[in-house]
mmCIF file of C-alpha atoms in Angstrom:
data_model
loop_
_atom_site.group_PDB
_atom_site.id
_atom_site.type_symbol
_atom_site.label_atom_id
_atom_site.label_comp_id
_atom_site.label_asym_id
_atom_site.label_seq_id
_atom_site.Cartn_x
_atom_site.Cartn_y
_atom_site.Cartn_z
ATOM 1 C CA MET A 1 45.837 -13.971 32.363
ATOM 2 C CA SER A 2 45.043 -10.408 33.285
ATOM 3 C CA PRO A 3 41.468 -9.556 34.390
ATOM 4 C CA ILE A 4 41.039 -7.182 31.438
ATOM 5 C CA LEU A 5 42.018 -9.866 28.905
ATOM 6 C CA GLY A 6 39.609 -12.288 30.587
ATOM 7 C CA VAL A 7 36.758 -9.763 30.263
ATOM 8 C CA VAL A 8 37.603 -9.161 26.575
ATOM 9 C CA LEU A 9 37.650 -12.903 25.827
ATOM 10 C CA MET A 10 34.365 -13.370 27.673
ATOM 11 C CA LEU A 11 32.813 -10.528 25.661
ATOM 12 C CA LEU A 12 34.035 -12.018 22.355
ATOM 13 C CA LEU A 13 32.675 -15.435 23.321
ATOM 14 C CA THR A 14 29.290 -13.860 24.138
ATOM 15 C CA ILE A 15 29.164 -12.114 20.725
ATOM 16 C CA VAL A 16 30.040 -15.346 18.890
ATOM 17 C CA LEU A 17 27.375 -17.296 20.796
ATOM 18 C CA ALA A 18 24.812 -14.566 20.101
ATOM 19 C CA GLY A 19 25.591 -14.784 16.380
ATOM 20 C CA ILE A 20 25.167 -18.546 16.382
ATOM 21 C CA THR A 21 21.864 -18.199 18.246
ATOM 22 C CA VAL A 22 20.563 -15.621 15.748
ATOM 23 C CA SER A 23 21.505 -17.878 12.825
ATOM 24 C CA ALA A 24 19.762 -20.835 14.446
ATOM 25 C CA VAL A 25 16.627 -18.938 15.479
ATOM 26 C CA TYR A 26 15.980 -16.945 12.315
ATOM 27 C CA SER A 27 15.024 -18.909 9.219
ATOM 28 C CA ASP A 28 16.294 -18.216 5.713
ATOM 29 C CA GLU A 29 12.998 -16.444 4.998
ATOM 30 C CA MET A 30 13.558 -14.062 7.895
ATOM 31 C CA LEU A 31 17.112 -13.329 6.843
ATOM 32 C CA SER A 32 16.099 -12.805 3.203
ATOM 33 C CA SER A 33 13.407 -10.367 4.310
ATOM 34 C CA MET A 34 16.187 -8.278 5.868
ATOM 35 C CA LYS A 35 17.802 -7.855 2.441
ATOM 36 C CA PRO A 36 17.163 -4.552 0.677
ATOM 37 C CA THR A 37 14.397 -4.517 -1.933
ATOM 38 C CA PRO A 38 15.553 -3.431 -5.404
ATOM 39 C CA VAL A 39 14.648 0.157 -6.219
ATOM 40 C CA ALA A 40 13.218 0.577 -9.718
ATOM 41 C CA ASP A 41 10.694 2.824 -11.451
ATOM 42 C CA ILE A 42 8.312 0.625 -13.458
ATOM 43 C CA ASP A 43 5.388 1.987 -15.461
ATOM 44 C CA VAL A 44 2.592 0.462 -17.534
ATOM 45 C CA ILE A 45 2.782 2.187 -20.910
ATOM 46 C CA TYR A 46 -0.218 0.729 -22.692
ATOM 47 C CA ILE A 47 -2.763 -2.097 -22.485
ATOM 48 C CA GLU A 48 -4.808 -3.300 -25.427
ATOM 49 C CA GLY A 49 -7.256 -6.149 -25.389
ATOM 50 C CA GLY A 50 -10.813 -7.306 -25.026
ATOM 51 C CA LEU A 51 -12.883 -10.425 -24.484
ATOM 52 C CA PRO A 52 -13.646 -13.333 -26.868
ATOM 53 C CA LYS A 53 -17.374 -12.624 -26.798
ATOM 54 C CA TYR A 54 -20.010 -10.329 -28.248
ATOM 55 C CA PRO A 55 -19.748 -7.620 -29.440
ATOM 56 C CA HIS A 56 -15.983 -7.567 -30.243
ATOM 57 C CA TYR A 57 -14.686 -11.154 -30.062
ATOM 58 C CA VAL A 58 -11.082 -10.228 -29.228
ATOM 59 C CA LYS A 59 -8.792 -13.273 -29.062
ATOM 60 C CA TYR A 60 -6.497 -13.819 -26.096
ATOM 61 C CA GLU A 61 -3.423 -13.476 -28.305
ATOM 62 C CA GLU A 62 -4.624 -9.943 -29.124
ATOM 63 C CA ASN A 63 -4.354 -8.888 -25.461
ATOM 64 C CA PHE A 64 -1.070 -7.081 -24.751
ATOM 65 C CA ILE A 65 0.380 -5.293 -21.727
ATOM 66 C CA TYR A 66 3.438 -3.080 -22.282
ATOM 67 C CA VAL A 67 5.469 -2.392 -19.137
ATOM 68 C CA ARG A 68 8.645 -0.295 -19.172
ATOM 69 C CA HIS A 69 11.580 -0.151 -16.749
ATOM 70 C CA MET A 70 11.962 3.631 -16.414
ATOM 71 C CA GLY A 71 15.028 3.732 -14.176
ATOM 72 C CA GLY A 72 16.778 2.392 -11.108
ATOM 73 C CA GLU A 73 18.275 -1.018 -10.487
ATOM 74 C CA PRO A 74 18.031 -3.844 -13.033
ATOM 75 C CA LEU A 75 15.636 -6.582 -11.912
ATOM 76 C CA SER A 76 16.660 -10.234 -12.010
ATOM 77 C CA LEU A 77 14.281 -12.512 -13.916
ATOM 78 C CA ASP A 78 14.287 -15.159 -11.175
ATOM 79 C CA SER A 79 13.512 -12.671 -8.408
ATOM 80 C CA THR A 80 10.765 -10.614 -10.056
ATOM 81 C CA LYS A 81 7.069 -11.442 -9.904
ATOM 82 C CA ILE A 82 4.191 -9.640 -11.624
ATOM 83 C CA VAL A 83 0.614 -9.655 -10.339
ATOM 84 C CA ILE A 84 -2.270 -8.303 -12.443
ATOM 85 C CA ASN A 85 -5.788 -7.587 -11.153
ATOM 86 C CA GLY A 86 -8.887 -6.334 -12.924
ATOM 87 C CA MET A 87 -11.823 -7.479 -15.011
ATOM 88 C CA GLY A 88 -11.364 -10.029 -17.757
ATOM 89 C CA SER A 89 -11.974 -13.567 -18.935
ATOM 90 C CA ALA A 90 -10.329 -16.986 -18.896
ATOM 91 C CA TYR A 91 -11.167 -20.562 -19.813
ATOM 92 C CA GLU A 92 -11.807 -23.192 -17.178
ATOM 93 C CA GLY A 93 -10.413 -26.419 -18.562
ATOM 94 C CA VAL A 94 -8.884 -26.787 -22.015
ATOM 95 C CA VAL A 95 -9.718 -24.434 -24.888
ATOM 96 C CA PRO A 96 -12.005 -24.780 -26.833
ATOM 97 C CA HIS A 97 -13.765 -27.498 -24.815
ATOM 98 C CA GLY A 98 -13.738 -25.657 -21.503
ATOM 99 C CA THR A 99 -16.037 -23.056 -20.016
ATOM 100 C CA LEU A 100 -15.510 -19.351 -20.669
ATOM 101 C CA HIS A 101 -15.692 -17.268 -17.487
ATOM 102 C CA THR A 102 -15.790 -13.483 -17.219
ATOM 103 C CA GLY A 103 -15.390 -11.354 -14.118
ATOM 104 C CA ALA A 104 -12.707 -10.546 -11.546
ATOM 105 C CA ILE A 105 -9.374 -11.839 -12.817
ATOM 106 C CA PHE A 106 -6.081 -12.473 -11.029
ATOM 107 C CA ILE A 107 -2.954 -13.149 -13.117
ATOM 108 C CA SER A 108 0.418 -14.079 -11.643
ATOM 109 C CA TYR A 109 3.716 -14.238 -13.538
ATOM 110 C CA ASP A 110 5.727 -16.119 -10.910
ATOM 111 C CA ASP A 111 8.995 -15.076 -12.557
ATOM 112 C CA LEU A 112 10.129 -13.445 -15.797
ATOM 113 C CA TYR A 113 12.066 -16.430 -17.195
ATOM 114 C CA PHE A 114 11.229 -17.785 -20.651
ATOM 115 C CA ASP A 115 10.705 -21.295 -19.235
ATOM 116 C CA GLY A 116 7.117 -22.149 -18.326
ATOM 117 C CA LYS A 117 5.683 -19.694 -20.834
ATOM 118 C CA ASP A 118 4.505 -19.820 -24.434
ATOM 119 C CA PHE A 119 7.233 -19.586 -27.078
ATOM 120 C CA ASP A 120 6.031 -16.135 -28.184
ATOM 121 C CA TYR A 121 6.885 -14.744 -24.735
ATOM 122 C CA SER A 122 10.598 -15.220 -25.448
ATOM 123 C CA SER A 123 10.340 -13.756 -28.949
ATOM 124 C CA ASN A 124 8.410 -10.743 -27.592
ATOM 125 C CA ASN A 125 10.980 -10.191 -24.838
ATOM 126 C CA GLN A 126 14.434 -10.660 -26.335
ATOM 127 C CA VAL A 127 15.616 -7.717 -24.187
ATOM 128 C CA LEU A 128 15.490 -10.120 -21.215
ATOM 129 C CA SER A 129 17.903 -12.640 -22.744
ATOM 130 C CA ASP A 130 20.739 -11.355 -20.514
ATOM 131 C CA GLY A 131 18.770 -12.411 -17.409
ATOM 132 C CA LEU A 132 17.951 -8.851 -16.342
ATOM 133 C CA TRP A 133 15.159 -6.337 -16.886
ATOM 134 C CA SER A 134 17.074 -3.066 -17.148
ATOM 135 C CA THR A 135 16.403 0.650 -17.575
ATOM 136 C CA GLY A 136 14.735 1.540 -20.869
ATOM 137 C CA GLU A 137 13.654 -2.035 -21.610
ATOM 138 C CA GLU A 138 10.019 -2.809 -22.355
ATOM 139 C CA LEU A 139 8.427 -6.021 -21.119
ATOM 140 C CA ILE A 140 5.556 -7.340 -23.267
ATOM 141 C CA LEU A 141 2.931 -9.572 -21.666
ATOM 142 C CA ASN A 142 0.315 -11.418 -23.700
ATOM 143 C CA GLY A 143 -2.932 -13.233 -22.972
ATOM 144 C CA GLN A 144 -1.459 -16.477 -24.343
ATOM 145 C CA ASP A 145 1.782 -16.407 -22.310
ATOM 146 C CA GLY A 146 0.559 -19.150 -19.999
ATOM 147 C CA ILE A 147 0.674 -22.811 -20.971
ATOM 148 C CA SER A 148 -1.649 -25.443 -19.565
ATOM 149 C CA SER A 149 1.056 -27.636 -18.020
ATOM 150 C CA VAL A 150 4.175 -26.562 -16.074
ATOM 151 C CA SER A 151 3.153 -22.938 -16.552
ATOM 152 C CA THR A 152 4.732 -20.120 -14.553
ATOM 153 C CA VAL A 153 1.774 -17.918 -15.474
ATOM 154 C CA TYR A 154 -1.294 -18.631 -13.333
ATOM 155 C CA VAL A 155 -4.761 -17.243 -13.992
ATOM 156 C CA THR A 156 -7.705 -17.265 -11.586
ATOM 157 C CA ILE A 157 -11.146 -16.013 -12.651
ATOM 158 C CA ASN A 158 -13.925 -15.452 -10.103
ATOM 159 C CA GLY A 159 -12.015 -17.730 -7.739
ATOM 160 C CA VAL A 160 -11.762 -20.553 -10.316
ATOM 161 C CA THR A 161 -8.166 -21.811 -10.404
ATOM 162 C CA ASN A 162 -8.567 -24.664 -12.911
ATOM 163 C CA THR A 163 -7.981 -22.464 -15.946
ATOM 164 C CA SER A 164 -5.914 -22.820 -19.106
ATOM 165 C CA ASN A 165 -3.759 -19.964 -17.747
ATOM 166 C CA ASN A 166 -4.787 -17.699 -20.592
ATOM 167 C CA TYR A 167 -6.567 -14.366 -20.256
ATOM 168 C CA GLY A 168 -8.396 -11.492 -21.861
ATOM 169 C CA LEU A 169 -8.771 -8.055 -20.295
ATOM 170 C CA LYS A 170 -12.084 -6.198 -20.491
ATOM 171 C CA GLU A 171 -11.892 -3.072 -22.613
ATOM 172 C CA ASN A 172 -12.417 0.336 -20.951
ATOM 173 C CA THR A 173 -11.702 -1.029 -17.467
ATOM 174 C CA MET A 174 -8.763 -0.259 -15.178
ATOM 175 C CA ILE A 175 -6.102 -2.899 -14.605
ATOM 176 C CA THR A 176 -3.671 -2.814 -11.661
ATOM 177 C CA ILE A 177 -0.182 -4.228 -12.086
ATOM 178 C CA LYS A 178 2.182 -4.838 -9.176
ATOM 179 C CA ILE A 179 5.854 -5.776 -9.417
ATOM 180 C CA PHE A 180 7.266 -7.741 -6.464
ATOM 181 C CA ASP A 181 10.749 -8.789 -5.411
ATOM 182 C CA ILE A 182 10.479 -12.512 -4.682
ATOM 183 C CA GLN A 183 13.423 -12.713 -2.252
ATOM 184 C CA THR A 184 12.133 -10.019 0.103
ATOM 185 C CA GLN A 185 8.435 -10.474 -0.812
ATOM 186 C CA ARG A 186 8.126 -6.704 -1.026
ATOM 187 C CA LEU A 187 6.466 -4.425 -3.560
ATOM 188 C CA ILE A 188 8.828 -2.728 -6.019
ATOM 189 C CA ALA A 189 6.269 -0.792 -8.050
ATOM 190 C CA GLU A 190 2.540 -0.464 -8.704
ATOM 191 C CA SER A 191 0.804 1.019 -11.721
ATOM 192 C CA GLU A 192 -2.706 1.303 -13.117
ATOM 193 C CA CYS A 193 -3.813 1.609 -16.728
ATOM 194 C CA GLN A 194 -7.036 1.499 -18.732
ATOM 195 C CA VAL A 195 -7.520 -1.245 -21.308
ATOM 196 C CA THR A 196 -7.936 0.036 -24.878
ATOM 197 C CA LEU A 197 -9.959 -2.144 -27.234
ATOM 198 C CA ALA A 198 -7.649 -4.047 -29.582
ATOM 199 C CA GLU A 199 -8.226 -3.212 -33.240
#
């Protein structure tokens, strides 16, 4: 074997061993974080709602958030998470026997699938039936999307996590909505919108 061929083989062996070491050292999470985050322009078009208390008594099913995919890559339902922050209300325990809380609210849609959500979520969002949220399509979120058991919508109010996973949004306050890619755990888009009192 010539010296040059020996050096080449040694170099190839070193590269292969380095690749194996990288695969062993870096976890799946680390490798997935190296994937590119989808690029999409997402905007909150309109929010209407209110609280189930004096003076307006707006029901949770009357709270709607309209979010539109304005352009860019289609987003996969299983890899897209929505987080909503603002002022609102939720029930601790089971409605109507629970306790109504108002204050700082945190809402998480852990994915955009129909499973784990109220039936009306699927009827409101037939545009998602192909498994993708694509350009021009409007996503409709509702205060009753969450279900008490096996829900993929989670609601926390003033730090209370034992809620019925339903929500109302306080009228005339600003709500922040963030869209995340689950695989890379990175932010895709962020938008803010004022809540208009539901009529």
